[in-house]
PDB file of N, CA and C in Angstrom:
ATOM      1  N   MET A   1     -77.461  41.744-122.871  1.00 52.00           N
ATOM      2  CA  MET A   1     -76.989  41.511-121.524  1.00 52.00           C
ATOM      3  C   MET A   1     -78.101  40.823-120.741  1.00 52.00           C
ATOM      4  N   SER A   2     -77.764  39.785-120.030  1.00 59.00           N
ATOM      5  CA  SER A   2     -78.747  39.058-119.225  1.00 59.00           C
ATOM      6  C   SER A   2     -79.081  39.851-117.980  1.00 59.00           C
ATOM      7  N   GLN A   3     -80.166  39.429-117.358  1.00 60.00           N
ATOM      8  CA  GLN A   3     -80.577  40.096-116.131  1.00 60.00           C
ATOM      9  C   GLN A   3     -80.751  39.078-115.019  1.00 60.00           C
ATOM     10  N   ARG A   4     -80.534  39.540-113.835  1.00 64.00           N
ATOM     11  CA  ARG A   4     -80.740  38.709-112.652  1.00 64.00           C
ATOM     12  C   ARG A   4     -81.403  39.583-111.610  1.00 64.00           C
ATOM     13  N   GLY A   5     -82.583  39.184-111.194  1.00 67.00           N
ATOM     14  CA  GLY A   5     -83.305  39.971-110.204  1.00 67.00           C
ATOM     15  C   GLY A   5     -83.624  41.363-110.701  1.00 67.00           C
ATOM     16  N   GLY A   6     -83.820  41.498-111.996  1.00 68.00           N
ATOM     17  CA  GLY A   6     -84.142  42.803-112.558  1.00 68.00           C
ATOM     18  C   GLY A   6     -82.930  43.661-112.863  1.00 68.00           C
ATOM     19  N   ARG A   7     -81.745  43.215-112.459  1.00 78.00           N
ATOM     20  CA  ARG A   7     -80.511  43.975-112.729  1.00 78.00           C
ATOM     21  C   ARG A   7     -79.729  43.293-113.830  1.00 78.00           C
ATOM     22  N   PRO A   8     -79.089  44.060-114.679  1.00 81.00           N
ATOM     23  CA  PRO A   8     -78.258  43.453-115.725  1.00 81.00           C
ATOM     24  C   PRO A   8     -77.023  42.794-115.111  1.00 81.00           C
ATOM     25  N   ILE A   9     -76.596  41.687-115.674  1.00 82.00           N
ATOM     26  CA  ILE A   9     -75.392  40.993-115.224  1.00 82.00           C
ATOM     27  C   ILE A   9     -74.219  41.468-116.077  1.00 82.00           C
ATOM     28  N   ASP A  10     -73.195  41.919-115.407  1.00 88.00           N
ATOM     29  CA  ASP A  10     -71.976  42.368-116.091  1.00 88.00           C
ATOM     30  C   ASP A  10     -71.025  41.172-116.171  1.00 88.00           C
ATOM     31  N   PHE A  11     -71.068  40.475-117.301  1.00 90.00           N
ATOM     32  CA  PHE A  11     -70.270  39.262-117.442  1.00 90.00           C
ATOM     33  C   PHE A  11     -68.771  39.555-117.459  1.00 90.00           C
ATOM     34  N   GLN A  12     -68.380  40.702-117.973  1.00 93.00           N
ATOM     35  CA  GLN A  12     -66.947  41.046-117.972  1.00 93.00           C
ATOM     36  C   GLN A  12     -66.439  41.217-116.556  1.00 93.00           C
ATOM     37  N   ALA A  13     -67.213  41.898-115.727  1.00 92.00           N
ATOM     38  CA  ALA A  13     -66.819  42.074-114.327  1.00 92.00           C
ATOM     39  C   ALA A  13     -66.785  40.729-113.611  1.00 92.00           C
ATOM     40  N   TRP A  14     -67.759  39.876-113.890  1.00 91.00           N
ATOM     41  CA  TRP A  14     -67.810  38.552-113.283  1.00 91.00           C
ATOM     42  C   TRP A  14     -66.570  37.737-113.689  1.00 91.00           C
ATOM     43  N   ALA A  15     -66.239  37.764-114.987  1.00 93.00           N
ATOM     44  CA  ALA A  15     -65.085  37.017-115.479  1.00 93.00           C
ATOM     45  C   ALA A  15     -63.792  37.541-114.854  1.00 93.00           C
ATOM     46  N   GLN A  16     -63.659  38.848-114.762  1.00 94.00           N
ATOM     47  CA  GLN A  16     -62.463  39.445-114.148  1.00 94.00           C
ATOM     48  C   GLN A  16     -62.353  39.017-112.686  1.00 94.00           C
ATOM     49  N   ASN A  17     -63.464  38.998-111.985  1.00 94.00           N
ATOM     50  CA  ASN A  17     -63.487  38.575-110.588  1.00 94.00           C
ATOM     51  C   ASN A  17     -63.032  37.125-110.458  1.00 94.00           C
ATOM     52  N   GLN A  18     -63.472  36.266-111.374  1.00 95.00           N
ATOM     53  CA  GLN A  18     -63.069  34.861-111.349  1.00 95.00           C
ATOM     54  C   GLN A  18     -61.571  34.711-111.606  1.00 95.00           C
ATOM     55  N   ILE A  19     -61.050  35.505-112.518  1.00 95.00           N
ATOM     56  CA  ILE A  19     -59.614  35.469-112.820  1.00 95.00           C
ATOM     57  C   ILE A  19     -58.809  35.879-111.594  1.00 95.00           C
ATOM     58  N   VAL A  20     -59.241  36.930-110.928  1.00 94.00           N
ATOM     59  CA  VAL A  20     -58.543  37.406-109.730  1.00 94.00           C
ATOM     60  C   VAL A  20     -58.569  36.334-108.643  1.00 94.00           C
ATOM     61  N   LYS A  21     -59.723  35.714-108.427  1.00 96.00           N
ATOM     62  CA  LYS A  21     -59.827  34.660-107.405  1.00 96.00           C
ATOM     63  C   LYS A  21     -58.879  33.510-107.704  1.00 96.00           C
ATOM     64  N   ARG A  22     -58.816  33.099-108.952  1.00 96.00           N
ATOM     65  CA  ARG A  22     -57.943  31.982-109.329  1.00 96.00           C
ATOM     66  C   ARG A  22     -56.473  32.363-109.203  1.00 96.00           C
ATOM     67  N   ALA A  23     -56.137  33.593-109.564  1.00 92.00           N
ATOM     68  CA  ALA A  23     -54.746  34.045-109.442  1.00 92.00           C
ATOM     69  C   ALA A  23     -54.322  34.082-107.980  1.00 92.00           C
ATOM     70  N   VAL A  24     -55.181  34.599-107.124  1.00 90.00           N
ATOM     71  CA  VAL A  24     -54.875  34.654-105.693  1.00 90.00           C
ATOM     72  C   VAL A  24     -54.696  33.243-105.136  1.00 90.00           C
ATOM     73  N   ALA A  25     -55.575  32.331-105.505  1.00 94.00           N
ATOM     74  CA  ALA A  25     -55.474  30.947-105.037  1.00 94.00           C
ATOM     75  C   ALA A  25     -54.173  30.303-105.516  1.00 94.00           C
ATOM     76  N   ALA A  26     -53.789  30.560-106.763  1.00 92.00           N
ATOM     77  CA  ALA A  26     -52.550  29.991-107.304  1.00 92.00           C
ATOM     78  C   ALA A  26     -51.328  30.544-106.575  1.00 92.00           C
ATOM     79  N   LEU A  27     -51.331  31.843-106.300  1.00 89.00           N
ATOM     80  CA  LEU A  27     -50.206  32.449-105.580  1.00 89.00           C
ATOM     81  C   LEU A  27     -50.117  31.928-104.150  1.00 89.00           C
ATOM     82  N   GLU A  28     -51.251  31.758-103.502  1.00 91.00           N
ATOM     83  CA  GLU A  28     -51.258  31.210-102.144  1.00 91.00           C
ATOM     84  C   GLU A  28     -50.722  29.781-102.138  1.00 91.00           C
ATOM     85  N   ALA A  29     -51.088  29.001-103.149  1.00 94.00           N
ATOM     86  CA  ALA A  29     -50.587  27.624-103.247  1.00 94.00           C
ATOM     87  C   ALA A  29     -49.074  27.613-103.445  1.00 94.00           C
ATOM     88  N   ARG A  30     -48.562  28.519-104.279  1.00 93.00           N
ATOM     89  CA  ARG A  30     -47.109  28.601-104.486  1.00 93.00           C
ATOM     90  C   ARG A  30     -46.398  28.982-103.198  1.00 93.00           C
ATOM     91  N   ASP A  31     -46.980  29.932-102.438  1.00 93.00           N
ATOM     92  CA  ASP A  31     -46.379  30.330-101.168  1.00 93.00           C
ATOM     93  C   ASP A  31     -46.363  29.166-100.178  1.00 93.00           C
ATOM     94  N   GLU A  32     -47.465  28.417-100.115  1.00 95.00           N
ATOM     95  CA  GLU A  32     -47.533  27.269 -99.209  1.00 95.00           C
ATOM     96  C   GLU A  32     -46.499  26.212 -99.592  1.00 95.00           C
ATOM     97  N   ALA A  33     -46.365  25.945-100.884  1.00 96.00           N
ATOM     98  CA  ALA A  33     -45.381  24.965-101.348  1.00 96.00           C
ATOM     99  C   ALA A  33     -43.962  25.420-101.014  1.00 96.00           C
ATOM    100  N   PHE A  34     -43.692  26.715-101.210  1.00 97.00           N
ATOM    101  CA  PHE A  34     -42.373  27.258-100.876  1.00 97.00           C
ATOM    102  C   PHE A  34     -42.098  27.078 -99.391  1.00 97.00           C
ATOM    103  N   ALA A  35     -43.079  27.391 -98.564  1.00 96.00           N
ATOM    104  CA  ALA A  35     -42.914  27.275 -97.109  1.00 96.00           C
ATOM    105  C   ALA A  35     -42.634  25.826 -96.707  1.00 96.00           C
ATOM    106  N   GLU A  36     -43.326  24.883 -97.318  1.00 97.00           N
ATOM    107  CA  GLU A  36     -43.090  23.467 -97.004  1.00 97.00           C
ATOM    108  C   GLU A  36     -41.683  23.040 -97.409  1.00 97.00           C
ATOM    109  N   ARG A  37     -41.250  23.448 -98.608  1.00 97.00           N
ATOM    110  CA  ARG A  37     -39.921  23.065 -99.101  1.00 97.00           C
ATOM    111  C   ARG A  37     -38.797  23.713 -98.296  1.00 97.00           C
ATOM    112  N   ASN A  38     -39.054  24.890 -97.751  1.00 97.00           N
ATOM    113  CA  ASN A  38     -37.992  25.662 -97.111  1.00 97.00           C
ATOM    114  C   ASN A  38     -38.168  25.835 -95.611  1.00 97.00           C
ATOM    115  N   ALA A  39     -38.944  24.968 -94.997  1.00 97.00           N
ATOM    116  CA  ALA A  39     -39.214  25.094 -93.560  1.00 97.00           C
ATOM    117  C   ALA A  39     -37.932  25.067 -92.730  1.00 97.00           C
ATOM    118  N   ASP A  40     -36.953  24.279 -93.154  1.00 97.00           N
ATOM    119  CA  ASP A  40     -35.711  24.158 -92.391  1.00 97.00           C
ATOM    120  C   ASP A  40     -34.538  24.907 -93.029  1.00 97.00           C
ATOM    121  N   THR A  41     -34.819  25.736 -94.029  1.00 97.00           N
ATOM    122  CA  THR A  41     -33.759  26.476 -94.704  1.00 97.00           C
ATOM    123  C   THR A  41     -33.202  27.550 -93.774  1.00 97.00           C
ATOM    124  N   PRO A  42     -31.881  27.611 -93.626  1.00 97.00           N
ATOM    125  CA  PRO A  42     -31.280  28.634 -92.761  1.00 97.00           C
ATOM    126  C   PRO A  42     -31.567  30.051 -93.293  1.00 97.00           C
ATOM    127  N   LEU A  43     -31.652  30.995 -92.387  1.00 96.00           N
ATOM    128  CA  LEU A  43     -31.947  32.378 -92.766  1.00 96.00           C
ATOM    129  C   LEU A  43     -30.952  32.951 -93.774  1.00 96.00           C
ATOM    130  N   PRO A  44     -29.644  32.693 -93.638  1.00 95.00           N
ATOM    131  CA  PRO A  44     -28.726  33.248 -94.650  1.00 95.00           C
ATOM    132  C   PRO A  44     -29.031  32.751 -96.070  1.00 95.00           C
ATOM    133  N   GLN A  45     -29.464  31.511 -96.180  1.00 96.00           N
ATOM    134  CA  GLN A  45     -29.812  30.989 -97.501  1.00 96.00           C
ATOM    135  C   GLN A  45     -31.079  31.655 -98.038  1.00 96.00           C
ATOM    136  N   LEU A  46     -32.057  31.891 -97.166  1.00 96.00           N
ATOM    137  CA  LEU A  46     -33.261  32.616 -97.590  1.00 96.00           C
ATOM    138  C   LEU A  46     -32.910  34.047 -97.992  1.00 96.00           C
ATOM    139  N   ALA A  47     -31.972  34.651 -97.281  1.00 95.00           N
ATOM    140  CA  ALA A  47     -31.548  36.019 -97.620  1.00 95.00           C
ATOM    141  C   ALA A  47     -30.895  36.051 -98.998  1.00 95.00           C
ATOM    142  N   ARG A  48     -30.075  35.036 -99.313  1.00 94.00           N
ATOM    143  CA  ARG A  48     -29.459  34.990-100.643  1.00 94.00           C
ATOM    144  C   ARG A  48     -30.515  34.806-101.729  1.00 94.00           C
ATOM    145  N   TYR A  49     -31.521  33.981-101.458  1.00 95.00           N
ATOM    146  CA  TYR A  49     -32.627  33.802-102.409  1.00 95.00           C
ATOM    147  C   TYR A  49     -33.325  35.140-102.651  1.00 95.00           C
ATOM    148  N   LEU A  50     -33.603  35.854-101.585  1.00 95.00           N
ATOM    149  CA  LEU A  50     -34.283  37.140-101.695  1.00 95.00           C
ATOM    150  C   LEU A  50     -33.411  38.158-102.430  1.00 95.00           C
ATOM    151  N   SER A  51     -32.114  38.108-102.211  1.00 93.00           N
ATOM    152  CA  SER A  51     -31.190  38.989-102.922  1.00 93.00           C
ATOM    153  C   SER A  51     -31.223  38.701-104.419  1.00 93.00           C
ATOM    154  N   ARG A  52     -31.227  37.416-104.782  1.00 93.00           N
ATOM    155  CA  ARG A  52     -31.306  37.049-106.202  1.00 93.00           C
ATOM    156  C   ARG A  52     -32.626  37.509-106.815  1.00 93.00           C
ATOM    157  N   CYS A  53     -33.705  37.416-106.051  1.00 95.00           N
ATOM    158  CA  CYS A  53     -35.009  37.891-106.545  1.00 95.00           C
ATOM    159  C   CYS A  53     -34.955  39.391-106.825  1.00 95.00           C
ATOM    160  N   ALA A  54     -34.355  40.144-105.907  1.00 93.00           N
ATOM    161  CA  ALA A  54     -34.260  41.599-106.078  1.00 93.00           C
ATOM    162  C   ALA A  54     -33.440  41.939-107.314  1.00 93.00           C
ATOM    163  N   ILE A  55     -32.348  41.221-107.523  1.00 92.00           N
ATOM    164  CA  ILE A  55     -31.511  41.463-108.706  1.00 92.00           C
ATOM    165  C   ILE A  55     -32.294  41.142-109.966  1.00 92.00           C
ATOM    166  N   SER A  56     -32.995  40.030-109.944  1.00 94.00           N
ATOM    167  CA  SER A  56     -33.782  39.605-111.104  1.00 94.00           C
ATOM    168  C   SER A  56     -34.880  40.613-111.450  1.00 94.00           C
ATOM    169  N   LEU A  57     -35.539  41.134-110.416  1.00 94.00           N
ATOM    170  CA  LEU A  57     -36.624  42.093-110.634  1.00 94.00           C
ATOM    171  C   LEU A  57     -36.107  43.501-110.931  1.00 94.00           C
ATOM    172  N   GLY A  58     -34.909  43.796-110.477  1.00 93.00           N
ATOM    173  CA  GLY A  58     -34.343  45.126-110.695  1.00 93.00           C
ATOM    174  C   GLY A  58     -34.778  46.140-109.648  1.00 93.00           C
ATOM    175  N   HIS A  59     -35.392  45.663-108.579  1.00 94.00           N
ATOM    176  CA  HIS A  59     -35.792  46.536-107.470  1.00 94.00           C
ATOM    177  C   HIS A  59     -36.036  45.684-106.226  1.00 94.00           C
ATOM    178  N   SER A  60     -36.132  46.357-105.084  1.00 92.00           N
ATOM    179  CA  SER A  60     -36.459  45.644-103.848  1.00 92.00           C
ATOM    180  C   SER A  60     -37.904  45.183-103.928  1.00 92.00           C
ATOM    181  N   PRO A  61     -38.136  43.881-103.880  1.00 94.00           N
ATOM    182  CA  PRO A  61     -39.496  43.377-104.048  1.00 94.00           C
ATOM    183  C   PRO A  61     -40.331  43.517-102.786  1.00 94.00           C
ATOM    184  N   SER A  62     -41.612  43.469-102.988  1.00 94.00           N
ATOM    185  CA  SER A  62     -42.534  43.366-101.858  1.00 94.00           C
ATOM    186  C   SER A  62     -42.789  41.878-101.636  1.00 94.00           C
ATOM    187  N   PRO A  63     -43.357  41.496-100.494  1.00 93.00           N
ATOM    188  CA  PRO A  63     -43.592  40.068-100.241  1.00 93.00           C
ATOM    189  C   PRO A  63     -44.446  39.396-101.318  1.00 93.00           C
ATOM    190  N   SER A  64     -45.325  40.138-101.936  1.00 91.00           N
ATOM    191  CA  SER A  64     -46.206  39.538-102.945  1.00 91.00           C
ATOM    192  C   SER A  64     -45.501  39.318-104.284  1.00 91.00           C
ATOM    193  N   GLU A  65     -44.288  39.835-104.438  1.00 93.00           N
ATOM    194  CA  GLU A  65     -43.570  39.703-105.705  1.00 93.00           C
ATOM    195  C   GLU A  65     -42.648  38.491-105.773  1.00 93.00           C
ATOM    196  N   VAL A  66     -42.477  37.790-104.668  1.00 94.00           N
ATOM    197  CA  VAL A  66     -41.592  36.625-104.661  1.00 94.00           C
ATOM    198  C   VAL A  66     -42.328  35.423-104.089  1.00 94.00           C
ATOM    199  N   ASP A  67     -41.998  34.251-104.620  1.00 94.00           N
ATOM    200  CA  ASP A  67     -42.545  33.034-104.036  1.00 94.00           C
ATOM    201  C   ASP A  67     -42.077  32.934-102.596  1.00 94.00           C
ATOM    202  N   GLY A  68     -42.999  32.661-101.699  1.00 95.00           N
ATOM    203  CA  GLY A  68     -42.655  32.513-100.297  1.00 95.00           C
ATOM    204  C   GLY A  68     -42.493  33.816 -99.552  1.00 95.00           C
ATOM    205  N   GLY A  69     -42.956  34.905-100.122  1.00 95.00           N
ATOM    206  CA  GLY A  69     -42.776  36.208 -99.473  1.00 95.00           C
ATOM    207  C   GLY A  69     -43.344  36.274 -98.068  1.00 95.00           C
ATOM    208  N   THR A  70     -44.524  35.753 -97.888  1.00 93.00           N
ATOM    209  CA  THR A  70     -45.150  35.765 -96.554  1.00 93.00           C
ATOM    210  C   THR A  70     -44.353  34.904 -95.584  1.00 93.00           C
ATOM    211  N   PHE A  71     -43.930  33.739 -96.058  1.00 96.00           N
ATOM    212  CA  PHE A  71     -43.119  32.831 -95.240  1.00 96.00           C
ATOM    213  C   PHE A  71     -41.804  33.495 -94.843  1.00 96.00           C
ATOM    214  N   ILE A  72     -41.134  34.126 -95.801  1.00 97.00           N
ATOM    215  CA  ILE A  72     -39.862  34.790 -95.531  1.00 97.00           C
ATOM    216  C   ILE A  72     -40.052  35.915 -94.519  1.00 97.00           C
ATOM    217  N   GLU A  73     -41.112  36.679 -94.695  1.00 96.00           N
ATOM    218  CA  GLU A  73     -41.404  37.770 -93.760  1.00 96.00           C
ATOM    219  C   GLU A  73     -41.584  37.225 -92.343  1.00 96.00           C
ATOM    220  N   GLN A  74     -42.292  36.124 -92.220  1.00 96.00           N
ATOM    221  CA  GLN A  74     -42.507  35.517 -90.898  1.00 96.00           C
ATOM    222  C   GLN A  74     -41.199  35.002 -90.305  1.00 96.00           C
ATOM    223  N   ARG A  75     -40.371  34.364 -91.139  1.00 97.00           N
ATOM    224  CA  ARG A  75     -39.109  33.805 -90.636  1.00 97.00           C
ATOM    225  C   ARG A  75     -38.167  34.895 -90.124  1.00 97.00           C
ATOM    226  N   PHE A  76     -38.136  36.040 -90.801  1.00 97.00           N
ATOM    227  CA  PHE A  76     -37.235  37.121 -90.399  1.00 97.00           C
ATOM    228  C   PHE A  76     -37.856  38.049 -89.359  1.00 97.00           C
ATOM    229  N   GLY A  77     -39.155  37.941 -89.146  1.00 97.00           N
ATOM    230  CA  GLY A  77     -39.827  38.805 -88.175  1.00 97.00           C
ATOM    231  C   GLY A  77     -40.453  40.030 -88.803  1.00 97.00           C
ATOM    232  N   SER A  78     -39.934  40.455 -89.937  1.00 97.00           N
ATOM    233  CA  SER A  78     -40.513  41.574 -90.686  1.00 97.00           C
ATOM    234  C   SER A  78     -39.919  41.558 -92.095  1.00 97.00           C
ATOM    235  N   TRP A  79     -40.606  42.220 -93.015  1.00 96.00           N
ATOM    236  CA  TRP A  79     -40.086  42.299 -94.374  1.00 96.00           C
ATOM    237  C   TRP A  79     -38.842  43.180 -94.408  1.00 96.00           C
ATOM    238  N   ALA A  80     -38.826  44.220 -93.587  1.00 96.00           N
ATOM    239  CA  ALA A  80     -37.658  45.110 -93.536  1.00 96.00           C
ATOM    240  C   ALA A  80     -36.418  44.337 -93.093  1.00 96.00           C
ATOM    241  N   ALA A  81     -36.563  43.461 -92.110  1.00 97.00           N
ATOM    242  CA  ALA A  81     -35.425  42.656 -91.652  1.00 97.00           C
ATOM    243  C   ALA A  81     -34.983  41.688 -92.746  1.00 97.00           C
ATOM    244  N   ALA A  82     -35.928  41.110 -93.460  1.00 96.00           N
ATOM    245  CA  ALA A  82     -35.589  40.197 -94.561  1.00 96.00           C
ATOM    246  C   ALA A  82     -34.829  40.936 -95.652  1.00 96.00           C
ATOM    247  N   MET A  83     -35.282  42.132 -96.000  1.00 95.00           N
ATOM    248  CA  MET A  83     -34.617  42.906 -97.054  1.00 95.00           C
ATOM    249  C   MET A  83     -33.229  43.369 -96.599  1.00 95.00           C
ATOM    250  N   ALA A  84     -33.086  43.706 -95.330  1.00 94.00           N
ATOM    251  CA  ALA A  84     -31.766  44.094 -94.821  1.00 94.00           C
ATOM    252  C   ALA A  84     -30.807  42.907 -94.912  1.00 94.00           C
ATOM    253  N   ALA A  85     -31.279  41.723 -94.570  1.00 95.00           N
ATOM    254  CA  ALA A  85     -30.444  40.523 -94.670  1.00 95.00           C
ATOM    255  C   ALA A  85     -30.113  40.224 -96.126  1.00 95.00           C
ATOM    256  N   ALA A  86     -31.068  40.438 -97.020  1.00 93.00           N
ATOM    257  CA  ALA A  86     -30.830  40.210 -98.447  1.00 93.00           C
ATOM    258  C   ALA A  86     -29.787  41.182 -98.978  1.00 93.00           C
ATOM    259  N   LEU A  87     -29.857  42.424 -98.555  1.00 90.00           N
ATOM    260  CA  LEU A  87     -28.867  43.418 -98.973  1.00 90.00           C
ATOM    261  C   LEU A  87     -27.476  43.004 -98.496  1.00 90.00           C
ATOM    262  N   PHE A  88     -27.392  42.583 -97.243  1.00 77.00           N
ATOM    263  CA  PHE A  88     -26.123  42.142 -96.688  1.00 77.00           C
ATOM    264  C   PHE A  88     -25.606  40.917 -97.441  1.00 77.00           C
ATOM    265  N   ALA A  89     -26.495  39.966 -97.713  1.00 77.00           N
ATOM    266  CA  ALA A  89     -26.095  38.748 -98.452  1.00 77.00           C
ATOM    267  C   ALA A  89     -25.586  39.112 -99.835  1.00 77.00           C
ATOM    268  N   GLY A  90     -26.260  40.043-100.490  1.00 67.00           N
ATOM    269  CA  GLY A  90     -25.820  40.483-101.816  1.00 67.00           C
ATOM    270  C   GLY A  90     -24.466  41.149-101.784  1.00 67.00           C
ATOM    271  N   LEU A  91     -24.231  41.969-100.772  1.00 63.00           N
ATOM    272  CA  LEU A  91     -22.927  42.623-100.628  1.00 63.00           C
ATOM    273  C   LEU A  91     -21.818  41.603-100.363  1.00 63.00           C
ATOM    274  N   MET A  92     -22.135  40.621 -99.524  1.00 61.00           N
ATOM    275  CA  MET A  92     -21.151  39.588 -99.222  1.00 61.00           C
ATOM    276  C   MET A  92     -20.826  38.764-100.469  1.00 61.00           C
ATOM    277  N   ASP A  93     -21.844  38.449-101.261  1.00 59.00           N
ATOM    278  CA  ASP A  93     -21.617  37.700-102.501  1.00 59.00           C
ATOM    279  C   ASP A  93     -20.726  38.494-103.453  1.00 59.00           C
ATOM    280  N   GLN A  94     -20.953  39.804-103.543  1.00 60.00           N
ATOM    281  CA  GLN A  94     -20.136  40.659-104.424  1.00 60.00           C
ATOM    282  C   GLN A  94     -18.692  40.705-103.955  1.00 60.00           C
ATOM    283  N   MET A  95     -18.515  40.760-102.637  1.00 55.00           N
ATOM    284  CA  MET A  95     -17.153  40.813-102.097  1.00 55.00           C
ATOM    285  C   MET A  95     -16.406  39.500-102.338  1.00 55.00           C
ATOM    286  N   ASN A  96     -17.133  38.402-102.374  1.00 65.00           N
ATOM    287  CA  ASN A  96     -16.508  37.080-102.558  1.00 65.00           C
ATOM    288  C   ASN A  96     -16.248  36.758-104.030  1.00 65.00           C
ATOM    289  N   ASP A  97     -16.818  37.550-104.929  1.00 61.00           N
ATOM    290  CA  ASP A  97     -16.612  37.307-106.369  1.00 61.00           C
ATOM    291  C   ASP A  97     -15.288  37.843-106.845  1.00 61.00           C
TER     292      ASP A  97
END
């Protein structure tokens, strides 16, 4: 193990830290791209997207589990409001099938 300033360098911890930084940056880029593509998307359409995400995941997602989660939360005013709209959109889709 190498040393820096008299302390051993933990390369595994360093590598894990780099992976986390890159993953966070990639997720932020995906969220930004989603926000740009969907800036003018009506709320009902975003709610249907969120409903499909919940069905795909098999549970109510958190904002970090879907592309554009932060953007969607901002558009609806809260994540709870977004999820309520998604639930309603899902129910409406089921009734129309």
